[in-house]
Amino acid sequence: MTGQPNTPSGHGLLAGVRVVELASVIMGPYAAQQLGDLGADVIKVEPPTGDMTRHYPPRRHPGMGGATLNLNRNKRSVAIDLKAPHGRDALLALLRTADVFITNLRPQALERLRLDHDSVAAVNPGLIYASAQGYRSDSAYGTRAAYDDIVQAASGLVWLNHQVSGRPHYVPTVLADKICGMQIAQSVLAALHYREHGGTGQHIEVPMVDTMLAFNLVEHLGAAALEPDGAFGSTRSLSPERRAQRTADGWMCILPQSDRNWRDFTAFVDRPELADDPRFTSGPDRARHADELYRVMAELTPLHTSARWQEFCDRTGIAAAPVLDLAAAATTAYAREGGLLREADHPSEGRYRVIGRPVRYSADPEPPLRPCPTIGQHTDEVLREVGFDPALLRPVG
C-alpha cells in the first residue's frame, strides 16, 4: 500500500490504495470504478481525446457521455499521449507510486509501448499488474481481437440462447464485459491481500473467453460433469417454456421451488392432484420435466391477478415478482430506499443520475461521491504528486 489515504476524502475500505487504470470501453473502467467506489485513489490514464466511451451518446457536452458519468466516477483523469516524447515516462512515474495497474490493452500493444508486465515490474516490483483481453495471451488465439459479442459467441452463451429461442442472439447487455470487470476487481483484491501478508507483486491475466466459459459451465456442464460423452446444458435453464407467466392482468415470474411451495401452489389454483403427479412430486422430478411444469403453470397463472399472486406468494414463501421494465425497476420504492439510482449535481453536466453502490458494509460508510472528471482534469495535479513535470508533456513552440 502507499501508506497514506490517497483519496481526497481519505475514506473507504481501500483508502491508501492507488490504482492506475489504462483501459477503455467498459470492462477495465468498470473494474476500476468498483475499486474507486471502495475508496481507492483511481487514476484514469487516457489519451488527450479521452476514452472512446466518453463520446457515445447520450451526452450534453463533448467527452462526457452518459455511460462515462458512472463508469468514471471516483477517479482522477490524467491525459497522456503514450506515443509522444516523455509520455511513457509520465506513466511510469505514476506506476512507481501505484499499488495496482489495470489495463485492457492487447498484449501486443503493451509490448510495443514497453508497458508489458516485465517492463513495468522492473520499475515497481510490488505492483499488482492486472491485464485483461479476449483470449489467453500464450494461446494460439492470443492476438485475436475480441469484444463482448465475440466473447458471448466463443464461450457458448450465444449457443445457449439459440437452444431456447431458436435464434443465435446475444444477451441484451454487455454481460461479458461486466462479469470480467468484476473478476478483475475480485482478483486484484486477492492479490493485494496476498501481498500484504508477506507475498509479492504479481501479474494477473483475466482472459474474457475463459472467464465466461467458466461462468457458463457452473450449471451447464450438465451430464458432461459425470460422463465423457454426456450432454452439456441444464434441463431447466434450457427449457423453451421457461419464461414469465401471464396473469389475469399482467406478467409475473413465479417459482414454487420447494415441495411445500408446489403443494401450496396447486392448492391455491384448486388442482391438488398435481401435487402428487409423479412428474412434479420432488424438486429433481420438476427439473427433469421442466417443459411440462412450465406449461402447466402457464395454464394456471391467468386465474388470478398479479396483485393476488404476489399476496399469496409472499404469504406462503414462494418466490415471485412482477415483470418490470428497467425504468420501473429502477424507480420502485425498494430501489429508491436503497439509493440504487439517485440524483446528483455534476460540476459541468448539471443534474444527472448516479447508480448506487449495491453492497452494504457495516464498517464502511460510503465515501463521498467524486463525480466523473473531464478529460485530463487532474493531469498537472497528479503528475506533480509523483514528481513528474507536466510541462514535459506539452508541445514545444
mmCIF file of C-alpha atoms in Angstrom:
data_model
loop_
_atom_site.group_PDB
_atom_site.id
_atom_site.type_symbol
_atom_site.label_atom_id
_atom_site.label_comp_id
_atom_site.label_asym_id
_atom_site.label_seq_id
_atom_site.Cartn_x
_atom_site.Cartn_y
_atom_site.Cartn_z
ATOM 1 C CA MET A 1 0.000 0.000 0.000
ATOM 2 C CA THR A 2 1.084 3.565 -0.407
ATOM 3 C CA GLY A 3 0.839 4.035 3.342
ATOM 4 C CA GLN A 4 -1.420 7.054 3.240
ATOM 5 C CA PRO A 5 -5.028 7.678 2.294
ATOM 6 C CA ASN A 6 -4.684 8.928 -1.270
ATOM 7 C CA THR A 7 -8.340 9.634 -1.811
ATOM 8 C CA PRO A 8 -9.056 13.310 -1.198
ATOM 9 C CA SER A 9 -11.663 12.263 1.364
ATOM 10 C CA GLY A 10 -9.380 9.621 2.939
ATOM 11 C CA HIS A 11 -12.400 7.358 3.450
ATOM 12 C CA GLY A 12 -13.316 3.871 2.343
ATOM 13 C CA LEU A 13 -12.174 0.281 2.768
ATOM 14 C CA LEU A 14 -9.448 0.810 0.160
ATOM 15 C CA ALA A 15 -8.219 4.213 1.322
ATOM 16 C CA GLY A 16 -4.440 4.187 0.870
ATOM 17 C CA VAL A 17 -4.549 2.028 -2.266
ATOM 18 C CA ARG A 18 -3.566 3.697 -5.532
ATOM 19 C CA VAL A 19 -4.879 2.227 -8.779
ATOM 20 C CA VAL A 20 -3.687 3.307 -12.218
ATOM 21 C CA GLU A 21 -6.197 2.463 -14.951
ATOM 22 C CA LEU A 22 -5.105 2.305 -18.582
ATOM 23 C CA ALA A 23 -8.321 0.938 -20.044
ATOM 24 C CA SER A 24 -11.216 1.833 -22.271
ATOM 25 C CA VAL A 25 -14.848 0.990 -23.030
ATOM 26 C CA ILE A 26 -16.471 -0.941 -20.126
ATOM 27 C CA MET A 27 -14.555 -3.940 -18.723
ATOM 28 C CA GLY A 28 -11.434 -2.224 -17.351
ATOM 29 C CA PRO A 29 -13.129 1.037 -16.353
ATOM 30 C CA TYR A 30 -15.889 -0.925 -14.579
ATOM 31 C CA ALA A 31 -13.312 -2.899 -12.583
ATOM 32 C CA ALA A 32 -11.519 0.287 -11.552
ATOM 33 C CA GLN A 33 -14.821 2.014 -10.756
ATOM 34 C CA GLN A 34 -15.624 -0.703 -8.219
ATOM 35 C CA LEU A 35 -12.275 -0.146 -6.505
ATOM 36 C CA GLY A 36 -12.815 3.619 -6.573
ATOM 37 C CA ASP A 37 -16.241 3.166 -5.001
ATOM 38 C CA LEU A 38 -14.461 1.444 -2.109
ATOM 39 C CA GLY A 39 -12.150 4.399 -1.560
ATOM 40 C CA ALA A 40 -9.105 3.619 -3.709
ATOM 41 C CA ASP A 41 -7.371 6.534 -5.412
ATOM 42 C CA VAL A 42 -8.063 5.597 -9.026
ATOM 43 C CA ILE A 43 -6.069 7.493 -11.640
ATOM 44 C CA LYS A 44 -7.539 7.049 -15.092
ATOM 45 C CA VAL A 45 -4.892 7.464 -17.789
ATOM 46 C CA GLU A 46 -6.491 8.228 -21.146
ATOM 47 C CA PRO A 47 -5.387 9.781 -24.429
ATOM 48 C CA PRO A 48 -5.892 13.526 -24.894
ATOM 49 C CA THR A 49 -9.030 12.692 -26.902
ATOM 50 C CA GLY A 50 -10.373 10.648 -23.988
ATOM 51 C CA ASP A 51 -11.570 7.070 -23.540
ATOM 52 C CA MET A 52 -13.821 6.246 -26.534
ATOM 53 C CA THR A 53 -16.799 5.602 -24.236
ATOM 54 C CA ARG A 54 -16.793 9.288 -23.351
ATOM 55 C CA HIS A 55 -18.048 10.089 -26.854
ATOM 56 C CA TYR A 56 -21.000 7.689 -27.014
ATOM 57 C CA PRO A 57 -24.480 9.253 -26.835
ATOM 58 C CA PRO A 58 -26.428 10.417 -24.970
ATOM 59 C CA ARG A 59 -24.384 13.402 -23.819
ATOM 60 C CA ARG A 60 -24.715 17.100 -23.069
ATOM 61 C CA HIS A 61 -21.123 18.083 -23.760
ATOM 62 C CA PRO A 62 -18.251 16.535 -25.748
ATOM 63 C CA GLY A 63 -16.327 13.878 -23.866
ATOM 64 C CA MET A 64 -18.979 13.412 -21.180
ATOM 65 C CA GLY A 65 -21.266 10.662 -22.496
ATOM 66 C CA GLY A 66 -23.972 9.304 -20.234
ATOM 67 C CA ALA A 67 -22.292 5.952 -19.509
ATOM 68 C CA THR A 68 -18.976 7.561 -18.610
ATOM 69 C CA LEU A 69 -20.534 9.628 -15.813
ATOM 70 C CA ASN A 70 -20.877 6.472 -13.728
ATOM 71 C CA LEU A 71 -18.068 4.330 -15.180
ATOM 72 C CA ASN A 72 -15.519 7.029 -14.397
ATOM 73 C CA ARG A 73 -16.793 8.360 -11.094
ATOM 74 C CA ASN A 74 -14.477 8.289 -8.087
ATOM 75 C CA LYS A 75 -11.461 8.672 -10.384
ATOM 76 C CA ARG A 76 -8.969 11.335 -11.357
ATOM 77 C CA SER A 77 -8.213 11.794 -15.054
ATOM 78 C CA VAL A 78 -4.705 12.183 -16.447
ATOM 79 C CA ALA A 79 -4.409 12.734 -20.201
ATOM 80 C CA ILE A 80 -1.222 11.290 -21.710
ATOM 81 C CA ASP A 81 -0.247 10.532 -25.299
ATOM 82 C CA LEU A 82 1.827 7.427 -24.702
ATOM 83 C CA LYS A 83 3.465 7.660 -28.134
ATOM 84 C CA ALA A 84 4.677 11.220 -27.579
ATOM 85 C CA PRO A 85 8.109 12.050 -26.116
ATOM 86 C CA HIS A 86 8.003 11.590 -22.333
ATOM 87 C CA GLY A 87 4.505 10.029 -22.473
ATOM 88 C CA ARG A 88 5.734 6.628 -21.317
ATOM 89 C CA ASP A 89 7.979 8.311 -18.739
ATOM 90 C CA ALA A 90 4.958 10.076 -17.266
ATOM 91 C CA LEU A 91 3.016 6.818 -16.982
ATOM 92 C CA LEU A 92 5.970 5.042 -15.375
ATOM 93 C CA ALA A 93 6.240 7.863 -12.843
ATOM 94 C CA LEU A 94 2.619 7.130 -11.909
ATOM 95 C CA LEU A 95 3.190 3.381 -11.779
ATOM 96 C CA ARG A 96 6.128 3.778 -9.405
ATOM 97 C CA THR A 97 3.680 5.076 -6.803
ATOM 98 C CA ALA A 98 0.840 2.648 -7.595
ATOM 99 C CA ASP A 99 -0.372 -0.485 -5.875
ATOM 100 C CA VAL A 100 -2.435 -1.706 -8.822
ATOM 101 C CA PHE A 101 -2.305 -1.327 -12.605
ATOM 102 C CA ILE A 102 -5.417 -2.285 -14.601
ATOM 103 C CA THR A 103 -5.274 -2.433 -18.387
ATOM 104 C CA ASN A 104 -7.245 -3.995 -21.221
ATOM 105 C CA LEU A 105 -4.840 -3.014 -23.982
ATOM 106 C CA ARG A 106 -3.908 -6.028 -26.064
ATOM 107 C CA PRO A 107 -0.610 -7.708 -25.064
ATOM 108 C CA GLN A 108 0.971 -6.791 -28.412
ATOM 109 C CA ALA A 109 0.187 -3.104 -27.900
ATOM 110 C CA LEU A 110 1.603 -3.190 -24.378
ATOM 111 C CA GLU A 111 4.797 -4.787 -25.663
ATOM 112 C CA ARG A 112 5.190 -2.139 -28.385
ATOM 113 C CA LEU A 113 4.812 0.562 -25.742
ATOM 114 C CA ARG A 114 7.214 -1.328 -23.442
ATOM 115 C CA LEU A 115 4.457 -1.491 -20.845
ATOM 116 C CA ASP A 116 4.290 -5.273 -20.596
ATOM 117 C CA HIS A 117 4.458 -6.807 -17.144
ATOM 118 C CA ASP A 118 8.220 -7.445 -17.109
ATOM 119 C CA SER A 119 8.997 -3.868 -18.164
ATOM 120 C CA VAL A 120 6.679 -2.353 -15.569
ATOM 121 C CA ALA A 121 7.734 -4.758 -12.792
ATOM 122 C CA ALA A 122 11.296 -3.554 -13.263
ATOM 123 C CA VAL A 123 10.096 -0.120 -12.142
ATOM 124 C CA ASN A 124 7.768 -1.321 -9.357
ATOM 125 C CA PRO A 125 8.284 -4.976 -8.320
ATOM 126 C CA GLY A 126 5.471 -4.813 -5.765
ATOM 127 C CA LEU A 127 2.851 -3.770 -8.307
ATOM 128 C CA ILE A 128 -0.318 -5.797 -8.858
ATOM 129 C CA TYR A 129 -0.444 -5.783 -12.672
ATOM 130 C CA ALA A 130 -3.913 -6.847 -13.911
ATOM 131 C CA SER A 131 -4.394 -7.263 -17.639
ATOM 132 C CA ALA A 132 -7.475 -8.496 -19.455
ATOM 133 C CA GLN A 133 -8.082 -9.378 -23.080
ATOM 134 C CA GLY A 134 -10.207 -11.739 -25.154
ATOM 135 C CA TYR A 135 -8.050 -14.862 -25.045
ATOM 136 C CA ARG A 136 -5.075 -16.149 -23.031
ATOM 137 C CA SER A 137 -2.007 -14.317 -24.227
ATOM 138 C CA ASP A 138 0.028 -17.532 -24.562
ATOM 139 C CA SER A 139 -2.595 -19.324 -26.669
ATOM 140 C CA ALA A 140 -2.927 -19.653 -30.441
ATOM 141 C CA TYR A 141 -5.702 -17.023 -30.224
ATOM 142 C CA GLY A 142 -3.685 -14.588 -28.153
ATOM 143 C CA THR A 143 -3.556 -11.949 -30.884
ATOM 144 C CA ARG A 144 -7.228 -12.107 -31.840
ATOM 145 C CA ALA A 145 -9.481 -9.109 -31.287
ATOM 146 C CA ALA A 146 -12.448 -9.797 -29.026
ATOM 147 C CA TYR A 147 -15.308 -7.706 -27.714
ATOM 148 C CA ASP A 148 -18.384 -8.595 -25.708
ATOM 149 C CA ASP A 149 -20.359 -10.052 -28.637
ATOM 150 C CA ILE A 150 -17.388 -12.162 -29.721
ATOM 151 C CA VAL A 151 -16.882 -13.472 -26.207
ATOM 152 C CA GLN A 152 -20.576 -14.357 -25.867
ATOM 153 C CA ALA A 153 -20.218 -16.471 -29.033
ATOM 154 C CA ALA A 154 -16.894 -18.104 -28.125
ATOM 155 C CA SER A 155 -17.965 -19.001 -24.572
ATOM 156 C CA GLY A 156 -21.181 -20.811 -25.536
ATOM 157 C CA LEU A 157 -23.585 -18.083 -24.453
ATOM 158 C CA VAL A 158 -24.994 -17.443 -27.932
ATOM 159 C CA TRP A 159 -25.480 -21.210 -28.338
ATOM 160 C CA LEU A 160 -27.430 -21.313 -25.075
ATOM 161 C CA ASN A 161 -29.738 -18.578 -26.344
ATOM 162 C CA HIS A 162 -30.159 -20.468 -29.605
ATOM 163 C CA GLN A 163 -31.302 -23.600 -27.775
ATOM 164 C CA VAL A 164 -34.119 -21.705 -26.102
ATOM 165 C CA SER A 165 -35.277 -19.226 -28.715
ATOM 166 C CA GLY A 166 -34.216 -20.837 -31.974
ATOM 167 C CA ARG A 167 -32.166 -17.729 -32.770
ATOM 168 C CA PRO A 168 -28.438 -17.275 -32.069
ATOM 169 C CA HIS A 169 -28.846 -13.911 -30.361
ATOM 170 C CA TYR A 170 -26.759 -12.040 -27.829
ATOM 171 C CA VAL A 171 -27.791 -11.303 -24.267
ATOM 172 C CA PRO A 172 -29.062 -7.690 -24.454
ATOM 173 C CA THR A 173 -26.395 -6.303 -22.156
ATOM 174 C CA VAL A 174 -22.587 -6.253 -22.268
ATOM 175 C CA LEU A 175 -22.576 -9.222 -19.925
ATOM 176 C CA ALA A 176 -19.059 -10.461 -20.655
ATOM 177 C CA ASP A 177 -17.518 -7.031 -20.136
ATOM 178 C CA LYS A 178 -19.241 -6.572 -16.786
ATOM 179 C CA ILE A 179 -18.649 -10.081 -15.434
ATOM 180 C CA CYS A 180 -14.984 -9.898 -16.447
ATOM 181 C CA GLY A 181 -14.769 -6.450 -14.867
ATOM 182 C CA MET A 182 -15.972 -7.933 -11.586
ATOM 183 C CA GLN A 183 -13.473 -10.784 -11.987
ATOM 184 C CA ILE A 184 -10.666 -8.249 -12.382
ATOM 185 C CA ALA A 185 -11.723 -6.423 -9.216
ATOM 186 C CA GLN A 186 -12.004 -9.673 -7.249
ATOM 187 C CA SER A 187 -8.596 -10.849 -8.464
ATOM 188 C CA VAL A 188 -6.959 -7.534 -7.579
ATOM 189 C CA LEU A 189 -8.325 -7.712 -4.042
ATOM 190 C CA ALA A 190 -6.994 -11.269 -3.632
ATOM 191 C CA ALA A 191 -3.563 -10.205 -4.893
ATOM 192 C CA LEU A 192 -3.483 -7.203 -2.556
ATOM 193 C CA HIS A 193 -4.330 -9.479 0.370
ATOM 194 C CA TYR A 194 -1.550 -11.870 -0.626
ATOM 195 C CA ARG A 195 0.991 -9.060 -0.932
ATOM 196 C CA GLU A 196 0.009 -7.525 2.394
ATOM 197 C CA HIS A 197 0.574 -10.862 4.127
ATOM 198 C CA GLY A 198 4.157 -11.369 3.024
ATOM 199 C CA GLY A 199 3.665 -12.049 -0.657
ATOM 200 C CA THR A 200 4.892 -10.178 -3.687
ATOM 201 C CA GLY A 201 3.543 -8.171 -6.544
ATOM 202 C CA GLN A 202 2.334 -10.254 -9.460
ATOM 203 C CA HIS A 203 0.792 -10.366 -12.913
ATOM 204 C CA ILE A 204 -2.916 -11.235 -13.086
ATOM 205 C CA GLU A 205 -4.285 -12.128 -16.514
ATOM 206 C CA VAL A 206 -8.067 -12.276 -16.994
ATOM 207 C CA PRO A 207 -8.926 -13.841 -20.368
ATOM 208 C CA MET A 208 -12.537 -12.982 -21.154
ATOM 209 C CA VAL A 209 -13.424 -16.193 -23.004
ATOM 210 C CA ASP A 210 -12.029 -18.376 -20.202
ATOM 211 C CA THR A 211 -13.838 -16.326 -17.566
ATOM 212 C CA MET A 212 -17.186 -16.505 -19.354
ATOM 213 C CA LEU A 213 -16.820 -20.198 -20.216
ATOM 214 C CA ALA A 214 -16.212 -20.997 -16.539
ATOM 215 C CA PHE A 215 -19.220 -18.812 -15.658
ATOM 216 C CA ASN A 216 -21.499 -20.567 -18.171
ATOM 217 C CA LEU A 217 -20.415 -24.060 -17.135
ATOM 218 C CA VAL A 218 -21.468 -23.677 -13.483
ATOM 219 C CA GLU A 219 -24.856 -25.312 -14.183
ATOM 220 C CA HIS A 220 -24.490 -26.030 -17.897
ATOM 221 C CA LEU A 221 -21.698 -28.591 -17.548
ATOM 222 C CA GLY A 222 -24.695 -30.852 -17.023
ATOM 223 C CA ALA A 223 -24.273 -34.555 -17.639
ATOM 224 C CA ALA A 224 -20.800 -33.911 -19.076
ATOM 225 C CA ALA A 225 -19.624 -33.482 -15.472
ATOM 226 C CA LEU A 226 -20.084 -37.226 -14.931
ATOM 227 C CA GLU A 227 -19.844 -38.825 -18.373
ATOM 228 C CA PRO A 228 -17.238 -38.137 -21.090
ATOM 229 C CA ASP A 229 -19.950 -38.110 -23.754
ATOM 230 C CA GLY A 230 -22.600 -36.568 -21.530
ATOM 231 C CA ALA A 231 -24.676 -33.662 -22.822
ATOM 232 C CA PHE A 232 -23.853 -30.099 -21.845
ATOM 233 C CA GLY A 233 -26.689 -27.898 -20.608
ATOM 234 C CA SER A 234 -29.084 -27.569 -17.683
ATOM 235 C CA THR A 235 -32.502 -29.069 -18.457
ATOM 236 C CA ARG A 236 -34.440 -26.475 -16.506
ATOM 237 C CA SER A 237 -32.438 -23.478 -17.691
ATOM 238 C CA LEU A 238 -32.721 -24.565 -21.329
ATOM 239 C CA SER A 239 -36.444 -25.283 -21.262
ATOM 240 C CA PRO A 240 -38.078 -23.234 -24.048
ATOM 241 C CA GLU A 241 -41.109 -22.951 -21.749
ATOM 242 C CA ARG A 242 -39.086 -21.210 -19.027
ATOM 243 C CA ARG A 243 -40.453 -17.707 -19.196
ATOM 244 C CA ALA A 244 -42.635 -15.263 -17.329
ATOM 245 C CA GLN A 245 -46.235 -16.366 -16.808
ATOM 246 C CA ARG A 246 -49.271 -14.364 -17.833
ATOM 247 C CA THR A 247 -51.633 -13.433 -15.007
ATOM 248 C CA ALA A 248 -55.180 -12.123 -15.238
ATOM 249 C CA ASP A 249 -53.853 -8.599 -15.713
ATOM 250 C CA GLY A 250 -50.126 -8.739 -16.492
ATOM 251 C CA TRP A 251 -46.963 -10.835 -16.324
ATOM 252 C CA MET A 252 -45.105 -12.368 -13.383
ATOM 253 C CA CYS A 253 -42.265 -14.721 -12.601
ATOM 254 C CA ILE A 254 -43.481 -17.293 -10.074
ATOM 255 C CA LEU A 255 -41.177 -20.056 -8.846
ATOM 256 C CA PRO A 256 -42.591 -22.676 -6.441
ATOM 257 C CA GLN A 257 -39.171 -24.150 -5.729
ATOM 258 C CA SER A 258 -39.627 -26.421 -2.716
ATOM 259 C CA ASP A 259 -42.019 -29.356 -2.386
ATOM 260 C CA ARG A 260 -44.040 -27.358 0.127
ATOM 261 C CA ASN A 261 -44.182 -24.453 -2.334
ATOM 262 C CA TRP A 262 -45.550 -26.764 -5.021
ATOM 263 C CA ARG A 263 -48.239 -28.177 -2.745
ATOM 264 C CA ASP A 264 -49.305 -24.653 -1.741
ATOM 265 C CA PHE A 265 -49.358 -23.560 -5.383
ATOM 266 C CA THR A 266 -51.518 -26.472 -6.531
ATOM 267 C CA ALA A 267 -53.952 -25.961 -3.621
ATOM 268 C CA PHE A 268 -54.271 -22.241 -4.431
ATOM 269 C CA VAL A 269 -55.366 -22.989 -8.017
ATOM 270 C CA ASP A 270 -57.649 -25.862 -6.890
ATOM 271 C CA ARG A 271 -55.564 -28.530 -8.586
ATOM 272 C CA PRO A 272 -54.408 -30.635 -5.601
ATOM 273 C CA GLU A 273 -53.951 -33.716 -7.802
ATOM 274 C CA LEU A 274 -50.926 -32.030 -9.368
ATOM 275 C CA ALA A 275 -49.119 -32.208 -6.039
ATOM 276 C CA ASP A 276 -48.987 -35.993 -6.391
ATOM 277 C CA ASP A 277 -48.286 -36.062 -10.111
ATOM 278 C CA PRO A 278 -45.123 -38.216 -10.426
ATOM 279 C CA ARG A 279 -43.640 -35.680 -12.852
ATOM 280 C CA PHE A 280 -43.738 -32.967 -10.194
ATOM 281 C CA THR A 281 -43.518 -34.704 -6.814
ATOM 282 C CA SER A 282 -39.976 -33.611 -5.938
ATOM 283 C CA GLY A 283 -37.563 -30.908 -6.993
ATOM 284 C CA PRO A 284 -35.491 -33.278 -9.164
ATOM 285 C CA ASP A 285 -38.708 -34.532 -10.793
ATOM 286 C CA ARG A 286 -39.791 -30.995 -11.588
ATOM 287 C CA ALA A 287 -36.364 -30.200 -13.029
ATOM 288 C CA ARG A 288 -36.444 -33.290 -15.272
ATOM 289 C CA HIS A 289 -39.925 -32.373 -16.512
ATOM 290 C CA ALA A 290 -39.382 -28.632 -16.711
ATOM 291 C CA ASP A 291 -41.185 -28.259 -20.050
ATOM 292 C CA GLU A 292 -44.349 -29.878 -18.711
ATOM 293 C CA LEU A 293 -44.129 -27.991 -15.422
ATOM 294 C CA TYR A 294 -43.901 -24.595 -17.082
ATOM 295 C CA ARG A 295 -46.736 -25.425 -19.486
ATOM 296 C CA VAL A 296 -48.973 -26.422 -16.575
ATOM 297 C CA MET A 297 -48.129 -23.231 -14.709
ATOM 298 C CA ALA A 298 -48.831 -21.145 -17.820
ATOM 299 C CA GLU A 299 -52.348 -22.594 -17.905
ATOM 300 C CA LEU A 300 -52.982 -21.784 -14.242
ATOM 301 C CA THR A 301 -51.438 -18.393 -13.550
ATOM 302 C CA PRO A 302 -54.113 -16.453 -15.537
ATOM 303 C CA LEU A 303 -56.616 -17.477 -12.847
ATOM 304 C CA HIS A 304 -55.545 -14.585 -10.588
ATOM 305 C CA THR A 305 -54.346 -11.027 -10.876
ATOM 306 C CA SER A 306 -50.710 -10.134 -10.327
ATOM 307 C CA ALA A 307 -51.547 -8.474 -7.012
ATOM 308 C CA ARG A 308 -53.393 -11.576 -5.811
ATOM 309 C CA TRP A 309 -50.498 -13.787 -6.841
ATOM 310 C CA GLN A 310 -47.984 -11.566 -5.063
ATOM 311 C CA GLU A 311 -50.026 -11.581 -1.857
ATOM 312 C CA PHE A 312 -50.356 -15.361 -1.939
ATOM 313 C CA CYS A 313 -46.674 -15.962 -2.776
ATOM 314 C CA ASP A 314 -45.472 -13.589 -0.054
ATOM 315 C CA ARG A 315 -47.729 -15.301 2.470
ATOM 316 C CA THR A 316 -46.558 -18.815 1.583
ATOM 317 C CA GLY A 317 -42.899 -18.077 0.946
ATOM 318 C CA ILE A 318 -42.977 -18.665 -2.812
ATOM 319 C CA ALA A 319 -40.526 -16.546 -4.788
ATOM 320 C CA ALA A 320 -42.392 -14.216 -7.135
ATOM 321 C CA ALA A 321 -42.046 -10.825 -8.777
ATOM 322 C CA PRO A 322 -43.860 -8.853 -11.453
ATOM 323 C CA VAL A 323 -42.135 -8.264 -14.782
ATOM 324 C CA LEU A 324 -40.835 -4.696 -14.681
ATOM 325 C CA ASP A 325 -39.264 -2.630 -17.404
ATOM 326 C CA LEU A 326 -35.939 -1.017 -16.482
ATOM 327 C CA ALA A 327 -37.487 2.373 -15.777
ATOM 328 C CA ALA A 328 -39.984 0.824 -13.375
ATOM 329 C CA ALA A 329 -37.372 -1.439 -11.739
ATOM 330 C CA ALA A 330 -35.053 1.499 -11.098
ATOM 331 C CA THR A 331 -37.771 3.667 -9.548
ATOM 332 C CA THR A 332 -39.655 1.284 -7.259
ATOM 333 C CA ALA A 333 -39.914 2.199 -3.599
ATOM 334 C CA TYR A 334 -37.398 -0.595 -2.930
ATOM 335 C CA ALA A 335 -34.846 0.875 -5.356
ATOM 336 C CA ARG A 336 -35.376 4.415 -4.066
ATOM 337 C CA GLU A 337 -34.978 3.405 -0.425
ATOM 338 C CA GLY A 338 -31.730 1.583 -1.268
ATOM 339 C CA GLY A 339 -30.324 4.546 -3.176
ATOM 340 C CA LEU A 340 -29.814 2.328 -6.203
ATOM 341 C CA LEU A 341 -30.488 5.215 -8.554
ATOM 342 C CA ARG A 342 -30.266 8.707 -7.149
ATOM 343 C CA GLU A 343 -29.745 12.203 -8.455
ATOM 344 C CA ALA A 344 -26.656 14.349 -8.011
ATOM 345 C CA ASP A 345 -25.167 17.534 -9.429
ATOM 346 C CA HIS A 346 -22.170 17.315 -11.734
ATOM 347 C CA PRO A 347 -19.879 20.386 -11.950
ATOM 348 C CA SER A 348 -20.078 20.520 -15.759
ATOM 349 C CA GLU A 349 -23.019 18.287 -16.681
ATOM 350 C CA GLY A 350 -25.628 19.511 -14.224
ATOM 351 C CA ARG A 351 -28.252 17.206 -12.759
ATOM 352 C CA TYR A 352 -27.689 13.528 -13.538
ATOM 353 C CA ARG A 353 -28.431 10.084 -12.153
ATOM 354 C CA VAL A 354 -25.919 8.081 -10.131
ATOM 355 C CA ILE A 355 -26.006 4.283 -9.991
ATOM 356 C CA GLY A 356 -25.778 3.404 -6.306
ATOM 357 C CA ARG A 357 -23.321 1.009 -4.689
ATOM 358 C CA PRO A 358 -25.331 -2.219 -4.206
ATOM 359 C CA VAL A 359 -23.234 -3.888 -1.485
ATOM 360 C CA ARG A 360 -23.545 -2.794 2.149
ATOM 361 C CA TYR A 361 -20.587 -2.828 4.552
ATOM 362 C CA SER A 362 -21.321 -2.338 8.233
ATOM 363 C CA ALA A 363 -17.801 -0.985 8.862
ATOM 364 C CA ASP A 364 -17.602 1.249 5.803
ATOM 365 C CA PRO A 365 -19.771 4.318 5.448
ATOM 366 C CA GLU A 366 -19.788 5.029 1.715
ATOM 367 C CA PRO A 367 -17.109 7.582 0.766
ATOM 368 C CA PRO A 368 -18.370 10.870 -0.673
ATOM 369 C CA LEU A 369 -19.031 10.668 -4.401
ATOM 370 C CA ARG A 370 -16.358 12.157 -6.661
ATOM 371 C CA PRO A 371 -18.066 12.980 -9.964
ATOM 372 C CA CYS A 372 -16.613 11.823 -13.275
ATOM 373 C CA PRO A 373 -13.731 14.130 -14.241
ATOM 374 C CA THR A 374 -13.377 15.853 -17.573
ATOM 375 C CA ILE A 375 -10.633 14.559 -19.872
ATOM 376 C CA GLY A 376 -7.261 15.274 -18.265
ATOM 377 C CA GLN A 377 -8.782 17.319 -15.454
ATOM 378 C CA HIS A 378 -6.151 16.165 -12.952
ATOM 379 C CA THR A 379 -3.117 15.797 -15.207
ATOM 380 C CA ASP A 380 -0.993 18.539 -13.635
ATOM 381 C CA GLU A 381 -2.141 17.779 -10.095
ATOM 382 C CA VAL A 382 -1.372 14.057 -10.234
ATOM 383 C CA LEU A 383 1.898 14.305 -12.131
ATOM 384 C CA ARG A 384 3.245 16.850 -9.671
ATOM 385 C CA GLU A 385 2.288 14.482 -6.834
ATOM 386 C CA VAL A 386 4.558 11.811 -8.312
ATOM 387 C CA GLY A 387 7.406 14.216 -9.063
ATOM 388 C CA PHE A 388 6.967 14.467 -12.829
ATOM 389 C CA ASP A 389 6.970 17.852 -14.556
ATOM 390 C CA PRO A 390 3.714 18.095 -16.559
ATOM 391 C CA ALA A 391 5.325 20.701 -18.800
ATOM 392 C CA LEU A 392 7.280 17.859 -20.424
ATOM 393 C CA LEU A 393 4.030 16.623 -21.996
ATOM 394 C CA ARG A 394 3.162 19.926 -23.633
ATOM 395 C CA PRO A 395 4.041 20.559 -27.274
ATOM 396 C CA VAL A 396 7.107 22.741 -27.799
ATOM 397 C CA GLY A 397 6.626 26.059 -29.610
#
